[in-house]
mmCIF file of C-alpha atoms and ligand atoms in Angstrom:
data_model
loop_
_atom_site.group_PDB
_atom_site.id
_atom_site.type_symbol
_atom_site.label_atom_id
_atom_site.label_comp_id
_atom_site.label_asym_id
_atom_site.label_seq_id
_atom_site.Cartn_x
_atom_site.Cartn_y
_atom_site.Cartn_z
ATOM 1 C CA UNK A 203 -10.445 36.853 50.009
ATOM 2 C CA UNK A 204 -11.742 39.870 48.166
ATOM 3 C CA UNK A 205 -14.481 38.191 47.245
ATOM 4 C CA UNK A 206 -15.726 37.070 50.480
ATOM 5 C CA UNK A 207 -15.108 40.802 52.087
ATOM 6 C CA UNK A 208 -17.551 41.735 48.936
ATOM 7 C CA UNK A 209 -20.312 39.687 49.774
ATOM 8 C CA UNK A 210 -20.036 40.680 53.379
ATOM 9 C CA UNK A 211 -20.427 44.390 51.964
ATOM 10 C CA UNK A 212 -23.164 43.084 50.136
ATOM 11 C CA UNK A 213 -25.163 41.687 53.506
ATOM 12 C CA UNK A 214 -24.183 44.770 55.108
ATOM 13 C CA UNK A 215 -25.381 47.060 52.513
ATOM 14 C CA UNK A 216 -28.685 45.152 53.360
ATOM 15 C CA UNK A 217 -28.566 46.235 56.660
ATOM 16 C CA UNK A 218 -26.892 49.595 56.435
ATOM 17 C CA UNK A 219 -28.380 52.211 59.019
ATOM 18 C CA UNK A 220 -27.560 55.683 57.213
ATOM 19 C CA UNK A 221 -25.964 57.784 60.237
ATOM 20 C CA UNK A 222 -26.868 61.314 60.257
ATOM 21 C CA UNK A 223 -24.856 63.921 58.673
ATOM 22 C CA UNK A 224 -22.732 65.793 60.933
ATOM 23 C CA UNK A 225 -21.517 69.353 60.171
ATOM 24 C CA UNK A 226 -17.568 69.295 60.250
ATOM 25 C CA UNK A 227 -14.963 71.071 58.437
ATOM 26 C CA UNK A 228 -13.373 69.497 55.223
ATOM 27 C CA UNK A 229 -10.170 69.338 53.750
ATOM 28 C CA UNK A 230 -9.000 68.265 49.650
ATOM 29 C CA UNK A 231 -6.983 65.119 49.874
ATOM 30 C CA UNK A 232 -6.032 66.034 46.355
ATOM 31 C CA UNK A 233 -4.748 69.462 47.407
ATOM 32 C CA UNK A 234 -2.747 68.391 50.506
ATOM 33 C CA UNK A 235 -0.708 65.756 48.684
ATOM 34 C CA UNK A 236 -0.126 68.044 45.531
ATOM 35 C CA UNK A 237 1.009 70.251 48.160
ATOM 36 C CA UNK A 238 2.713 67.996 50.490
ATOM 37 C CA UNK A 239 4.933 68.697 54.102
ATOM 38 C CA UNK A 240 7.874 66.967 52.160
ATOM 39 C CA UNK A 241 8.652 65.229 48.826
ATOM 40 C CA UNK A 242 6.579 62.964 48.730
ATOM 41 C CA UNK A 243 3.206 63.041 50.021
ATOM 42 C CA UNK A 244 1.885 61.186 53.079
ATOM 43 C CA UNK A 245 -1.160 59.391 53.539
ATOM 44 C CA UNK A 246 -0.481 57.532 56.871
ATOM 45 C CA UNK A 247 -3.215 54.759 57.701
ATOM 46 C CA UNK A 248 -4.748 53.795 61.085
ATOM 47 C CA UNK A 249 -5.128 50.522 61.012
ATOM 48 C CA UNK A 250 -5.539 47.953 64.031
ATOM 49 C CA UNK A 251 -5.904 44.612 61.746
ATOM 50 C CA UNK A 252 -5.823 42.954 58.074
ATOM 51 C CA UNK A 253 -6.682 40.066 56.790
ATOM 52 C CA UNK A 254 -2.697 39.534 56.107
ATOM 53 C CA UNK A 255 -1.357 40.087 59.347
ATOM 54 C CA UNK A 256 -3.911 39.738 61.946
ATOM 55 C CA UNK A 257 -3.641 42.139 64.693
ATOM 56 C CA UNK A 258 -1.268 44.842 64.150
ATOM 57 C CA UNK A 259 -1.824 47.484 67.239
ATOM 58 C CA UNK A 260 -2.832 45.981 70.720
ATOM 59 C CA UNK A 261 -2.799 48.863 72.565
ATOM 60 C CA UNK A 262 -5.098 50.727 69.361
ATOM 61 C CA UNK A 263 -6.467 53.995 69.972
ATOM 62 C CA UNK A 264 -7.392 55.608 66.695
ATOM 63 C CA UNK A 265 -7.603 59.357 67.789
ATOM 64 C CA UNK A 266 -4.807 59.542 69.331
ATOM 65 C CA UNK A 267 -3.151 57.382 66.215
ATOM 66 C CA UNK A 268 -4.340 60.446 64.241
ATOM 67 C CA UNK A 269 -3.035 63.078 66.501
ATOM 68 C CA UNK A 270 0.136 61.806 66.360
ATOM 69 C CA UNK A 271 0.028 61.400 62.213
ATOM 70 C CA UNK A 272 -0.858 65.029 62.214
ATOM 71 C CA UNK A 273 1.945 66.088 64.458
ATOM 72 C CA UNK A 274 4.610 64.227 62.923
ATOM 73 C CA UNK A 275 3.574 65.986 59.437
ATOM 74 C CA UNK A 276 1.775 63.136 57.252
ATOM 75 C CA UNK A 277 -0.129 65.639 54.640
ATOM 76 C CA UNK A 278 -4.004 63.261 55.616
ATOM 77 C CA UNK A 279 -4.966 60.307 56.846
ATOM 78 C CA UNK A 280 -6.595 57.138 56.019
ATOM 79 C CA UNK A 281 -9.229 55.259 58.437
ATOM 80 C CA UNK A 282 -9.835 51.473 57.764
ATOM 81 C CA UNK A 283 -13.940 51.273 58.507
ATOM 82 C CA UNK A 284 -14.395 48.051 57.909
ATOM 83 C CA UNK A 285 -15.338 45.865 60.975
ATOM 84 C CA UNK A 286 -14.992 41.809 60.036
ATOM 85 C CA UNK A 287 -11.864 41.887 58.149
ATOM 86 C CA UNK A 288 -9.982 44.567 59.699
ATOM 87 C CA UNK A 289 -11.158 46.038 62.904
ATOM 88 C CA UNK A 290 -12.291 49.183 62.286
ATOM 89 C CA UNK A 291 -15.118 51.598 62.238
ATOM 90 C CA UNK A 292 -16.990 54.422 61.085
ATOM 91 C CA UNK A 293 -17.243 55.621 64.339
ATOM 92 C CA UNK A 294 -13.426 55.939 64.281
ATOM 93 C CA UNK A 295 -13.633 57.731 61.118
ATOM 94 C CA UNK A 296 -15.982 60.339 63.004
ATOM 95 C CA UNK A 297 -13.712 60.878 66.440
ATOM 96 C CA UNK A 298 -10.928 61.295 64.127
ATOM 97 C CA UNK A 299 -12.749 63.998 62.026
ATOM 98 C CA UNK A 300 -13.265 66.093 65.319
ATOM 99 C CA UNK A 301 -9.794 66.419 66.623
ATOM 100 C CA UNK A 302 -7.345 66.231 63.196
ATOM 101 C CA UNK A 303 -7.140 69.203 61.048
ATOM 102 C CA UNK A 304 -5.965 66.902 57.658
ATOM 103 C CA UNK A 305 -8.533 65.138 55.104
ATOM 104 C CA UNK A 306 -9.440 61.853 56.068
ATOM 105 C CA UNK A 307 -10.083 59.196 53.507
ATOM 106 C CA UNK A 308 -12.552 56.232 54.159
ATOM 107 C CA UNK A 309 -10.944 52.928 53.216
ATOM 108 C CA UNK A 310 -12.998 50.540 52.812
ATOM 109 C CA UNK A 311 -14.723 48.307 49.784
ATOM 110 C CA UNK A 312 -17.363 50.637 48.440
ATOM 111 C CA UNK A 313 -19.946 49.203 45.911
ATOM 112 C CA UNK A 314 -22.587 51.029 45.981
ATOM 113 C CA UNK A 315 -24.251 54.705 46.435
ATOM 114 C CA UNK A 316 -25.739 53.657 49.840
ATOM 115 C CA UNK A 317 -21.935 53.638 51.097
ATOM 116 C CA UNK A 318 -21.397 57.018 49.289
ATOM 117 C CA UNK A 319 -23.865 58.648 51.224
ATOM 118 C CA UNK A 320 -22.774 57.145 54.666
ATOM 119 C CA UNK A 321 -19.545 58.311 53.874
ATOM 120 C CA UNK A 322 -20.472 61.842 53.399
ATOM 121 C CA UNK A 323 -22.504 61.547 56.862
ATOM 122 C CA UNK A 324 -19.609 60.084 58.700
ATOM 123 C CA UNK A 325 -17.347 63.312 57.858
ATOM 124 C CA UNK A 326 -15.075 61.572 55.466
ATOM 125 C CA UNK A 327 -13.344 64.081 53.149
ATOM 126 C CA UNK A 328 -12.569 61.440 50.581
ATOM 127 C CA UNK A 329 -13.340 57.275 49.879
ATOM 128 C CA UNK A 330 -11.380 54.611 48.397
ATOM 129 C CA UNK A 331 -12.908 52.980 44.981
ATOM 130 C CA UNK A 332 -11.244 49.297 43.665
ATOM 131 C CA UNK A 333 -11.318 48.926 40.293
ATOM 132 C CA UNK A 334 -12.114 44.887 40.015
ATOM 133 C CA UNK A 335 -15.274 45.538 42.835
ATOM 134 C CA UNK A 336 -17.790 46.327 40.437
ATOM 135 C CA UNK A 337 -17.967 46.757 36.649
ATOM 136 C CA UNK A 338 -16.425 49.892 35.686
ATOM 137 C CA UNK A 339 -19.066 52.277 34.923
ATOM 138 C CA UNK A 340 -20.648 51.444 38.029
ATOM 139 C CA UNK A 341 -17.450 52.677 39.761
ATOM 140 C CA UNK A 342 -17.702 55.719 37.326
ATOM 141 C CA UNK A 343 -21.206 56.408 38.683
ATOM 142 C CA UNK A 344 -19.902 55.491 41.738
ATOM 143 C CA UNK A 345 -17.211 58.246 41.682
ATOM 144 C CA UNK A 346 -18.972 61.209 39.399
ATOM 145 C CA UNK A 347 -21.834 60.449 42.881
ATOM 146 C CA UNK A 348 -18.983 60.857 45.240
ATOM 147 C CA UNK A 349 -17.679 64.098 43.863
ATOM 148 C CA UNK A 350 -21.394 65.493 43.389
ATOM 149 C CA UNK A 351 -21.970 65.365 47.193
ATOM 150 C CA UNK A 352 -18.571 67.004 48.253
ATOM 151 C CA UNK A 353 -16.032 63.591 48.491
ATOM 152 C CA UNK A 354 -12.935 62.815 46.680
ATOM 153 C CA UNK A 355 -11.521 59.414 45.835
ATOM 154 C CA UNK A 356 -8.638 57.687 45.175
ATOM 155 C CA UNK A 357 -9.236 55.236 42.871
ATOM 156 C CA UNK A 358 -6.648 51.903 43.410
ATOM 157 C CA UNK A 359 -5.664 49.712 40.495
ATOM 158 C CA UNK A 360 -3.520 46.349 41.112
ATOM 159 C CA UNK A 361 -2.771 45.360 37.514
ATOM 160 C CA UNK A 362 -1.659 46.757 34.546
ATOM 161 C CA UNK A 363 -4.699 45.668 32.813
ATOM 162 C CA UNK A 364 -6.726 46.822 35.837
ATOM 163 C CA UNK A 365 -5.218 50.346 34.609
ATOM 164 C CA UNK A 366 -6.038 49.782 30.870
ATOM 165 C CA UNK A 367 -9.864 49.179 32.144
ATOM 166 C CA UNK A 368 -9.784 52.228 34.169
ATOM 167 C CA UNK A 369 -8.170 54.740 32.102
ATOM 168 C CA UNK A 370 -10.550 53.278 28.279
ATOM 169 C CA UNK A 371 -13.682 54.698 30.644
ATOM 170 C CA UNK A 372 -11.854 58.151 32.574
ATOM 171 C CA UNK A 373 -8.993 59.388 34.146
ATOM 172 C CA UNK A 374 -9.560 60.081 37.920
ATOM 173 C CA UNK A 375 -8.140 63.063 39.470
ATOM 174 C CA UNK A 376 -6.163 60.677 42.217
ATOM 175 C CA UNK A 377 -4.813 57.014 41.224
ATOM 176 C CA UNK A 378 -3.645 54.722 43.807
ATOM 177 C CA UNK A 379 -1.282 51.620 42.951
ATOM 178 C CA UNK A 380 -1.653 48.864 45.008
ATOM 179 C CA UNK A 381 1.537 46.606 45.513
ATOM 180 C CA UNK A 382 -0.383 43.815 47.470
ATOM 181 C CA UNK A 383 -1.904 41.492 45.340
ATOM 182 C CA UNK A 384 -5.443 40.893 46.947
ATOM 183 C CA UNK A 385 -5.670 37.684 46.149
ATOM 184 C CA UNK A 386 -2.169 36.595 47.692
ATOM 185 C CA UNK A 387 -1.146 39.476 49.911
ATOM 186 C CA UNK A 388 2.115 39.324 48.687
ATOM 187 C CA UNK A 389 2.781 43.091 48.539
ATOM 188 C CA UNK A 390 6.033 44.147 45.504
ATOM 189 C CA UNK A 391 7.527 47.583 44.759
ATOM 190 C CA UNK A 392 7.978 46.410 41.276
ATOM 191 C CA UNK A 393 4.143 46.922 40.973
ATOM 192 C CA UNK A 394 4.506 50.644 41.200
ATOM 193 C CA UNK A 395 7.632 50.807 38.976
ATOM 194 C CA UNK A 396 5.727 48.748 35.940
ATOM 195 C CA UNK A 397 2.951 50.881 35.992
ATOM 196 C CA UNK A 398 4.458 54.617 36.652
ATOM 197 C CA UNK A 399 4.395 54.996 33.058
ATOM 198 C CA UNK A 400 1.308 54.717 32.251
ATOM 199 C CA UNK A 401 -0.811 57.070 34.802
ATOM 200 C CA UNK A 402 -1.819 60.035 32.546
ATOM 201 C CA UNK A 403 -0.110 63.359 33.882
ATOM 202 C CA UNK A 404 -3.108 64.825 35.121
ATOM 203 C CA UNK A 405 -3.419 62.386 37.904
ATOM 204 C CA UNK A 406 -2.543 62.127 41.080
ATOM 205 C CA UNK A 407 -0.071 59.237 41.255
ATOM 206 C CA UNK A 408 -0.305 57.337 44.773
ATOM 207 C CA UNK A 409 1.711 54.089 45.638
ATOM 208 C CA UNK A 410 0.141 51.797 48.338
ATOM 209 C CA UNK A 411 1.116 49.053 50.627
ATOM 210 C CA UNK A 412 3.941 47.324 51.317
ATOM 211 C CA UNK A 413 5.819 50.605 52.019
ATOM 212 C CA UNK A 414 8.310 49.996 55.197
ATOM 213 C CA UNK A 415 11.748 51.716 54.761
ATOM 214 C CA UNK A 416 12.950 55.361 53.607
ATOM 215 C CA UNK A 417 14.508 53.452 50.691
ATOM 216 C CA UNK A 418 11.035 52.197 49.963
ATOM 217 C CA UNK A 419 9.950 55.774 49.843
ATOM 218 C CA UNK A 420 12.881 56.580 47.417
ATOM 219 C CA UNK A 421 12.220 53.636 45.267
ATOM 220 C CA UNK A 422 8.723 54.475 44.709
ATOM 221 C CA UNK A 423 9.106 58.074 44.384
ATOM 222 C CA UNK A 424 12.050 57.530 41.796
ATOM 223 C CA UNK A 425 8.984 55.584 39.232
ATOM 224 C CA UNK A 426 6.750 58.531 39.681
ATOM 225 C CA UNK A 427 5.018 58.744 42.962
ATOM 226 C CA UNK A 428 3.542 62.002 44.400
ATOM 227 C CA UNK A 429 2.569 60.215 47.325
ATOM 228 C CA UNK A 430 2.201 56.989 49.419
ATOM 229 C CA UNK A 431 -0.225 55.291 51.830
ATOM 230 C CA UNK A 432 1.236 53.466 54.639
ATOM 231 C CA UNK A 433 -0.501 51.449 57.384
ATOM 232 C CA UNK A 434 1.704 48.700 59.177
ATOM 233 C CA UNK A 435 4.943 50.341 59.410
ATOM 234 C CA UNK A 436 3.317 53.258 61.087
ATOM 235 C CA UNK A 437 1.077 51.301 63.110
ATOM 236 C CA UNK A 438 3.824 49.034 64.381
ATOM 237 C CA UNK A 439 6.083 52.092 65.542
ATOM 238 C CA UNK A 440 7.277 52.862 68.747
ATOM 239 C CA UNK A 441 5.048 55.989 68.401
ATOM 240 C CA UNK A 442 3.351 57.520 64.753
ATOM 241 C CA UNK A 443 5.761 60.613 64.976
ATOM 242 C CA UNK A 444 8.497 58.113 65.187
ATOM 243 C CA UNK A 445 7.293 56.205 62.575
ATOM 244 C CA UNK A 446 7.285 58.875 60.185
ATOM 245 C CA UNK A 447 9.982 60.629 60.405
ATOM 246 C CA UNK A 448 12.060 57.370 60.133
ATOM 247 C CA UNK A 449 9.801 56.049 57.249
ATOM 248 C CA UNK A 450 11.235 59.452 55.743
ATOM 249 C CA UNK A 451 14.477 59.007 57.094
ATOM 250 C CA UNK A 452 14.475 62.546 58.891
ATOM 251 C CA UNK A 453 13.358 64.776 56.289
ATOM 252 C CA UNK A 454 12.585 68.087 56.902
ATOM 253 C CA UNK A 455 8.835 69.051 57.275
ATOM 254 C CA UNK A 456 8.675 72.373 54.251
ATOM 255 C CA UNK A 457 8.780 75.525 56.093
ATOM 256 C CA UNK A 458 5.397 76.549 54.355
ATOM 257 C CA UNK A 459 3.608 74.014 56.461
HETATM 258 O O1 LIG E 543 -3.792 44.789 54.314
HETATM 259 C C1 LIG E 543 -4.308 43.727 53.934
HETATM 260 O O2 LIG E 543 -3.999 42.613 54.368
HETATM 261 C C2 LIG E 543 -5.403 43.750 52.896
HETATM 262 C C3 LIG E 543 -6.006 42.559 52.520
HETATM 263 C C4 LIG E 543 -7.042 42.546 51.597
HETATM 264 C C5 LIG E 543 -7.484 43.730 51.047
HETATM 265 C C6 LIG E 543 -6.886 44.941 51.427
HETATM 266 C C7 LIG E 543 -5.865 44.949 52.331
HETATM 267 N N1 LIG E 543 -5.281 46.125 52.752
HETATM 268 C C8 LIG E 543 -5.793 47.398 52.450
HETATM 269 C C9 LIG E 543 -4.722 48.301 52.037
HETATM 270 O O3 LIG E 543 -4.683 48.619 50.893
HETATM 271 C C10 LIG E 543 -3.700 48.731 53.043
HETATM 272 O O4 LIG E 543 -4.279 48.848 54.299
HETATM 273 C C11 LIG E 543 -2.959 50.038 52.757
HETATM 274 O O5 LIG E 543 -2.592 50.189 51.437
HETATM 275 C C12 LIG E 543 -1.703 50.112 53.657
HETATM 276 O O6 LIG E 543 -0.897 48.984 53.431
HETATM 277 P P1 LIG E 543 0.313 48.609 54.413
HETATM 278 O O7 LIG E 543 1.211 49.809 54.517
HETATM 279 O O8 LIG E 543 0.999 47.459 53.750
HETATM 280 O O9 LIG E 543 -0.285 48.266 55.727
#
């Protein structure tokens, strides 16, 4: 599967019309989960399909998905843009960007600088790199671009040797653990337990996917987490308030915040 979403990137890469950049007001992903409404930091996804599940959200409005992210306390907020696989769009990205006060992140599969670019011009505050997509100093270049015109990324590993690749060429500021398996979509916790030890310290340790109960959110925190993205359970609540503060079984939002 990964590798046919790649070489639909690659056709649409072809074809990519660079939108214009739009003047909006940006916010560190980095900063907002190191400094997070609870203990452990929230990015909460909006996400109408996957390639897993099919449709998730019928009734899918992404601003108003967002709104009620932000007002239920997630710390930012991750947009799927990708159109074939999962239903999404950069457009979202943009209406979300104009009426939530949080960073949004950009998930999609970026490969190359062209991507980079339209990412900046969309609003995005921050991008999602894979580790596997493209050799790895091409995702170095990829990422050292990213930061040099004002984005942040979280870069996601799957496998412990995935890691080893990563980390022998640089440390990024924010590492994301994936528990699905991209090949089989069988998401596991365990993923994020067997790796905990080995993200350096000065990164940013994010667990991804597969994250449905507040005992998931213990388990994951327990190895090491600092924060977690979540997309179906959110998406599949009776409303994304709800969602959250059951995903975090009623804890507190810091007074700070
Ligand atoms: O979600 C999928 O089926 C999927 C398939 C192939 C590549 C990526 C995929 N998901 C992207 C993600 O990483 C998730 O949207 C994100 O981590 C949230 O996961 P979840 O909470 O399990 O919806």
């Amino acid at each position: 599967m990964l590798e046919k979403i790649l070489e639909t990137k690659r056709e649409e890469i072809e074809q990519l019309i660079m939108p214009e950049y739009t003047e909006v007001p940006h916010f560190s992903l980095y900063k907002a989960l190191n400094n997070s409404n609870r203990s452990t930091g929230l990015i909460a996804e909006v996400k109408k399909a996957s390639p897993s599940k099919g449709i998730i959200c019928e009734d899918f409005n992404p601003v108003e998905i967002a709104k009620g992210y932000e007002k239920g306390g997630a710390d930012a907020i991750s947009v799927l843009t990708d159109v074939t696989y999962f239903k999404g769009h950069r457009d979202y990205l943009s209406a979300i960007k104009k009426e939530v006060h949080l960073p949004v992140m950009r998930k999609d599969f970026i490969i190359d600088k062209k991507q980079v670019e339209e990412t900046r011009n969309i609003g995005a505050d921050a991008m999602l790199l894979i580790v596997g997509t493209v050799p790895i100093k091409e995702l170095k270049e990829l990422y050292d671009y990213a930061y040099s015109i004002g984005l942040e990324c979280l870069v996601e590993v799957h496998a412990k040797e995935e890691l080893e690749e990563l980390l022998s060429c640089f440390a990024p500021k924010i590492i994301g653990v994936n528990n699905r398996n991209l090949k089989t979509f069988e998401t596991s916790l365990t993923q994020t337990e067997d790796m905990a030890t080995l993200i350096p310290e000065g990164s940013l340790f994010v667990s991804e996917s597969g994250i449905h109960t507040s005992d998931d959110i213990k388990r994951v925190k327990k190895a090491g987490a600092a924060g977690v993205l979540v997309g179906e359970s959110l998406m599949r609540a009776e409303s994304p308030e709800k969602g959250i503060a059951t995903l975090f079984g009623g804890e507190a939002i810091a007074a700070s915040s």
